[in-house]
Short mmCIF file of C-alpha atoms in Angstrom, two decimals:
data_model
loop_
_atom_site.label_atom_id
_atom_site.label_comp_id
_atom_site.label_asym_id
_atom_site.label_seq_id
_atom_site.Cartn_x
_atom_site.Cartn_y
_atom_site.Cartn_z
CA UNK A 1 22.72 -16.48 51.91
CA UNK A 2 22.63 -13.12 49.69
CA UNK A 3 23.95 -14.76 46.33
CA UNK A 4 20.85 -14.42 44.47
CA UNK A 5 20.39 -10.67 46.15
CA UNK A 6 24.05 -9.42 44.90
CA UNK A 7 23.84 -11.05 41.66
CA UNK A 8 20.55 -8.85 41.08
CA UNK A 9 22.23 -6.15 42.33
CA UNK A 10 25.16 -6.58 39.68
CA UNK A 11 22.75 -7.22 37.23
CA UNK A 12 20.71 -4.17 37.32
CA UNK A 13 23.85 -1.81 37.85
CA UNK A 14 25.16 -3.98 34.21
CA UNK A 15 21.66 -2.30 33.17
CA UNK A 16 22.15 0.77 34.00
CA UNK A 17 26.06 1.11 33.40
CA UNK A 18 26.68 -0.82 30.12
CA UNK A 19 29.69 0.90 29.32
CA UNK A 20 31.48 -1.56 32.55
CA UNK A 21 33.17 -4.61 32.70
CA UNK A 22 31.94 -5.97 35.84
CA UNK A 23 32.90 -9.14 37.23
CA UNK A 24 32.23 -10.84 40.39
CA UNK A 25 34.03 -13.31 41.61
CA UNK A 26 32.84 -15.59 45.12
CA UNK A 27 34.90 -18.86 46.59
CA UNK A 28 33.23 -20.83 49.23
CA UNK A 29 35.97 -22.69 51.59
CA UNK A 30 33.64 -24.49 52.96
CA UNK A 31 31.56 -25.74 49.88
CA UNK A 32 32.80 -25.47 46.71
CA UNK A 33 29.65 -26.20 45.30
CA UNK A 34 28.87 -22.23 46.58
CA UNK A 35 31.73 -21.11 44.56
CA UNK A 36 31.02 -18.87 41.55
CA UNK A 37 31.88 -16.23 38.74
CA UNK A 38 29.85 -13.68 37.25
CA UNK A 39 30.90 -11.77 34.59
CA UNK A 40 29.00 -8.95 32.99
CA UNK A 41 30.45 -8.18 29.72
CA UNK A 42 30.55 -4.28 28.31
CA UNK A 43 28.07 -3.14 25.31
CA UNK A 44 29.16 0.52 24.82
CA UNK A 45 31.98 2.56 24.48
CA UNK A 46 29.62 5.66 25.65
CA UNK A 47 30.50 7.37 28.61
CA UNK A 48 28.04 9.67 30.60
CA UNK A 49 28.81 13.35 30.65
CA UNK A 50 31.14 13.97 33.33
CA UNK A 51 29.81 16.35 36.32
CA UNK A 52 30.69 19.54 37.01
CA UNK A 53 31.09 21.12 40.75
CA UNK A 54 28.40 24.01 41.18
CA UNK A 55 28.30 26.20 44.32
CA UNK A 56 25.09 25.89 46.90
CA UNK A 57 22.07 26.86 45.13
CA UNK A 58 20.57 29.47 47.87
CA UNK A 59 17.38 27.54 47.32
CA UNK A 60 18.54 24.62 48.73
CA UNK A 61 20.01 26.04 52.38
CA UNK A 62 18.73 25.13 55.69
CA UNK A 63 19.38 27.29 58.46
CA UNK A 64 22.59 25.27 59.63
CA UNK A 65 24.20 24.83 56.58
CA UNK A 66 23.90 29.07 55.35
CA UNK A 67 25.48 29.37 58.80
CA UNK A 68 28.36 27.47 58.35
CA UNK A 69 29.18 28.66 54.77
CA UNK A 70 28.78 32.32 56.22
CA UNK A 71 30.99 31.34 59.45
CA UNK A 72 34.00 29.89 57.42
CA UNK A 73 33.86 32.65 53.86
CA UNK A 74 37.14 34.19 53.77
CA UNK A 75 34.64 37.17 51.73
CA UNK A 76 34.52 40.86 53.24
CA UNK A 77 31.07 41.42 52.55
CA UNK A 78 27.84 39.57 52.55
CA UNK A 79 27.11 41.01 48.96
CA UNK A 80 30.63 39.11 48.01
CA UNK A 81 29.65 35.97 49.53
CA UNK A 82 26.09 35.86 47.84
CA UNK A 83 27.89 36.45 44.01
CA UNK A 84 30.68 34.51 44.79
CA UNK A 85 30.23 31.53 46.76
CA UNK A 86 25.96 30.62 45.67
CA UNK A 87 24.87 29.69 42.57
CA UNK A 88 22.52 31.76 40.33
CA UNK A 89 23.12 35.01 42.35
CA UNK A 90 23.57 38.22 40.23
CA UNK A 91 25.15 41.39 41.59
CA UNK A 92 22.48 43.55 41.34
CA UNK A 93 20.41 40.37 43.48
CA UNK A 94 22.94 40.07 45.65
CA UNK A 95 22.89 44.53 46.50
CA UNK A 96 19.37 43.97 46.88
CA UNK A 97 18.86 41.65 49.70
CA UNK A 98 22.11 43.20 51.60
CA UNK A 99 20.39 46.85 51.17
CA UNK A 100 17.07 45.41 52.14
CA UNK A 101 18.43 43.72 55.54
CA UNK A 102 20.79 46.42 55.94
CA UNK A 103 23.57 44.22 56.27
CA UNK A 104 25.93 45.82 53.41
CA UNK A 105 28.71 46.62 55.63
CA UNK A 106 28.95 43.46 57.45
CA UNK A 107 31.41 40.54 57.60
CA UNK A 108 29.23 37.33 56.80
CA UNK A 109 30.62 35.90 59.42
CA UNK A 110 29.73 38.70 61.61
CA UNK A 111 26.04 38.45 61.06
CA UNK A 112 23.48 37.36 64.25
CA UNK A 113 21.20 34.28 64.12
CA UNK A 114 17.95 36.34 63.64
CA UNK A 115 20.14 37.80 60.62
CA UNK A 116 21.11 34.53 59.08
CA UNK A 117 17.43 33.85 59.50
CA UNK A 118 16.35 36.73 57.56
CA UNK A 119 19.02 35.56 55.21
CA UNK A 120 17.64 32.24 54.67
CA UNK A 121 14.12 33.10 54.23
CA UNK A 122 14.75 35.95 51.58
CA UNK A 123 17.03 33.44 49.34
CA UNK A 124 14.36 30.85 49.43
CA UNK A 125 11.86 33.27 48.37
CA UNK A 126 13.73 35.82 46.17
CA UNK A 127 12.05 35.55 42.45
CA UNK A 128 15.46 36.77 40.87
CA UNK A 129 17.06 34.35 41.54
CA UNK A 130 17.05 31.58 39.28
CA UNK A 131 16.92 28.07 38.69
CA UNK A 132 20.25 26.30 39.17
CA UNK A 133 22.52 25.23 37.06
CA UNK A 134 22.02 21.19 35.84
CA UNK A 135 26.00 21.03 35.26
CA UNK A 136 26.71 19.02 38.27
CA UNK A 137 24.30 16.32 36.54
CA UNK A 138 25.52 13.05 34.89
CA UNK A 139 22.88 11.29 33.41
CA UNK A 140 22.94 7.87 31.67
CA UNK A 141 21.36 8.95 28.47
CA UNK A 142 18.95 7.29 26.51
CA UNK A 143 21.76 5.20 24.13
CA UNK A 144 22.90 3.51 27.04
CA UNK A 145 20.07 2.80 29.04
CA UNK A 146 18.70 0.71 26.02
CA UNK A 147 21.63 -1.19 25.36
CA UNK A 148 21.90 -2.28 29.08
CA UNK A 149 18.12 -3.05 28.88
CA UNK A 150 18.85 -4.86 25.38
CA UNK A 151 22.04 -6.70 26.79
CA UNK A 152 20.95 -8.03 30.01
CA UNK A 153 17.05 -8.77 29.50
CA UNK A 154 16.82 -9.49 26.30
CA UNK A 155 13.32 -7.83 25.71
CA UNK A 156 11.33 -7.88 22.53
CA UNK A 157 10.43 -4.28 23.03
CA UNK A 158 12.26 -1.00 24.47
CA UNK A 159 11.50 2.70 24.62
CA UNK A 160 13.69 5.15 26.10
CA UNK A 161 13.02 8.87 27.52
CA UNK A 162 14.75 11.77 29.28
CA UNK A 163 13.26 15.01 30.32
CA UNK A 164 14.75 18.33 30.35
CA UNK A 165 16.60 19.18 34.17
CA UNK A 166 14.38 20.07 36.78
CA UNK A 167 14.61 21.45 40.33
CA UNK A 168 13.02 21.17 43.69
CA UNK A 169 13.91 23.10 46.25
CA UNK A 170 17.47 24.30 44.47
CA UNK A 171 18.35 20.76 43.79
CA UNK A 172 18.97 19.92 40.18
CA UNK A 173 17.60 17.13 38.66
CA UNK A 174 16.67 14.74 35.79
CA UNK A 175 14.49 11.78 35.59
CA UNK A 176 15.56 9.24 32.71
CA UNK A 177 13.25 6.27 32.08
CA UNK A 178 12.35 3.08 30.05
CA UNK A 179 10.07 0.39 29.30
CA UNK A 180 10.51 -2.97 27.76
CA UNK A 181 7.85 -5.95 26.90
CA UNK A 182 9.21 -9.68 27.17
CA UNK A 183 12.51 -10.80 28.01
CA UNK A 184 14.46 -13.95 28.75
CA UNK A 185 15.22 -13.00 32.61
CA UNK A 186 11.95 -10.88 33.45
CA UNK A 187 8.67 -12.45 34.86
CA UNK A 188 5.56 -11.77 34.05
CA UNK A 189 3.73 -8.86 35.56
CA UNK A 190 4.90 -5.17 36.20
CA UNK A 191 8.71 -5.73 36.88
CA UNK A 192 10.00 -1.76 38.55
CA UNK A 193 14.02 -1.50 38.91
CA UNK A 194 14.71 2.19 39.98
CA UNK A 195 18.03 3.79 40.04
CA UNK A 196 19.16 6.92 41.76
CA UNK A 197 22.76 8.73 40.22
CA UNK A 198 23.07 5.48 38.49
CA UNK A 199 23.19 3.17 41.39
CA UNK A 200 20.51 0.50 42.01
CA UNK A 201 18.13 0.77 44.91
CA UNK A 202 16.57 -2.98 45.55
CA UNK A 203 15.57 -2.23 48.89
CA UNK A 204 11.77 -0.40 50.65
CA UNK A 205 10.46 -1.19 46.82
CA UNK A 206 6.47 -0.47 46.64
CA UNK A 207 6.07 2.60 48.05
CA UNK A 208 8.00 4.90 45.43
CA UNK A 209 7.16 7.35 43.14
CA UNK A 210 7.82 4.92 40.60
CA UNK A 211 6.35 1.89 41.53
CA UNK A 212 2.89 3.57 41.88
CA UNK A 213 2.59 5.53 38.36
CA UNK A 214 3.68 1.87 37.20
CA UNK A 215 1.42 -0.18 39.11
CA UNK A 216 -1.91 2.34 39.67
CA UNK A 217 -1.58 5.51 37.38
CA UNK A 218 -0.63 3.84 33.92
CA UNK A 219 -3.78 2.22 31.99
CA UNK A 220 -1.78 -0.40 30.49
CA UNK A 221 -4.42 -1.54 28.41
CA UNK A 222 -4.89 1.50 26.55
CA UNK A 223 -1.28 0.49 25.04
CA UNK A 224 -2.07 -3.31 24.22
CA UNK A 225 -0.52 -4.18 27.28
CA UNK A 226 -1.59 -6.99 29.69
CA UNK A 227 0.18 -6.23 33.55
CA UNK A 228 -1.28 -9.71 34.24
CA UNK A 229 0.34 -11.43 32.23
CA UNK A 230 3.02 -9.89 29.96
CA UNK A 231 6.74 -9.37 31.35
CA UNK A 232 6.50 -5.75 31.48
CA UNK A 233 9.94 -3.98 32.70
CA UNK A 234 10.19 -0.24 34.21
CA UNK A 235 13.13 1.37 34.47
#
């Protein structure tokens, strides 16, 4: 019943990881007519970057989570725990907010809720802190995005882009996209396949980021572009 929704879903991670050998393999006991092999050859020998572990970025605690880190650091001070166990928290930072909730002294796991509260909002809004790191990214880079583009749609047309890392809220991240005109397996119109950490998402399409920049905010025209009509793929 879901053949032609796994083989999509094959297809698009062959896009998007075209440095695998993926093959899937399906036998019907009941019809053999059902029965089939799909096999999705590699195209590079390219390997992403491989990701690096980071600590919490203070940024990025809720209430709940800063209390269990505190609750189970084996550090005796808070000033320890802040350098030592966060990410992007200097010494000198780190002196500051302990000397500014008067909690220098203390045990993190010692510290009271309105405390950890305190906590919380002061590492959210501290402007010393900085971004974090984007280490613990892997992104598919540019290469091999094209050459899965190239090797399982066939296009006429590709361009490629990655932007510098970001964060939001002390979450790293880094948005890598394409575009491609024509293609032996895409219809025509605006054709969005969005991936998150390299994993396809086919599923509550429409009313992503990415499917309306693609559909509303982009003036397709401007570029010689028909959505109409041309088989227009973003990735």
């Amino acid at each position: 019943s879901y053949r032609s929704r796994t083989l999509q879903y094959f297809q698009q991670l062959a896009v998007i990881t075209p440095y695998a050998h993926l093959k899937l393999e399906f036998e019907c006991m009941r019809d053999e007519k059902k029965t089939f092999l799909a096999e999705f050859v590699r195209r590079s020998e390219q390997m992403p970057q491989q990701p690096q572990e980071i600590a919490p970025h203070p940024r990025s605690l809720n209430i709940h989570t800063l209390t269990q880190l505190l609750n189970d650091s084996k550090q005796q001070s808070v000033q320890l725990f802040l350098c030592r166990e966060l990410n992007c928290v200097s010494t000198a930072t780190a002196n500051a907010i302990a000397q500014q909730l008067k909690i220098e002294d203390d045990y993190p796991s010692e510290l009271e809720v309105r405390q950890v509260a305190a906590l919380q909002q002061i590492l959210r809004d501290e402007k010393a802190i900085k971004p974090p790191s984007s280490a613990c990214l892997s992104p598919a880079g540019e290469y091999n995005i094209r050459l899965g583009v190239l090797k399982e749609l066939s296009p006429r047309l590709v361009a490629t882009a990655a932007d510098k890392p970001g964060s939001y809220n002390g979450h790293p991240f880094l948005v890598e996209a394409a575009v491609s005109i024509g293609g032996s397996k895409v219809r025509e119109g605006i054709n969005v396949y969005r991936f998150a950490n390299r994993i396809p998402l086919l599923f509550e399409a429409g009313a992503d980021v990415v499917s309306q920049v693609a559909n509303k905010r982009i003036k397709w025209s401007s570029y010689l572009i028909n959505p109409a009509t041309d088989a227009i793929g973003v990735y």
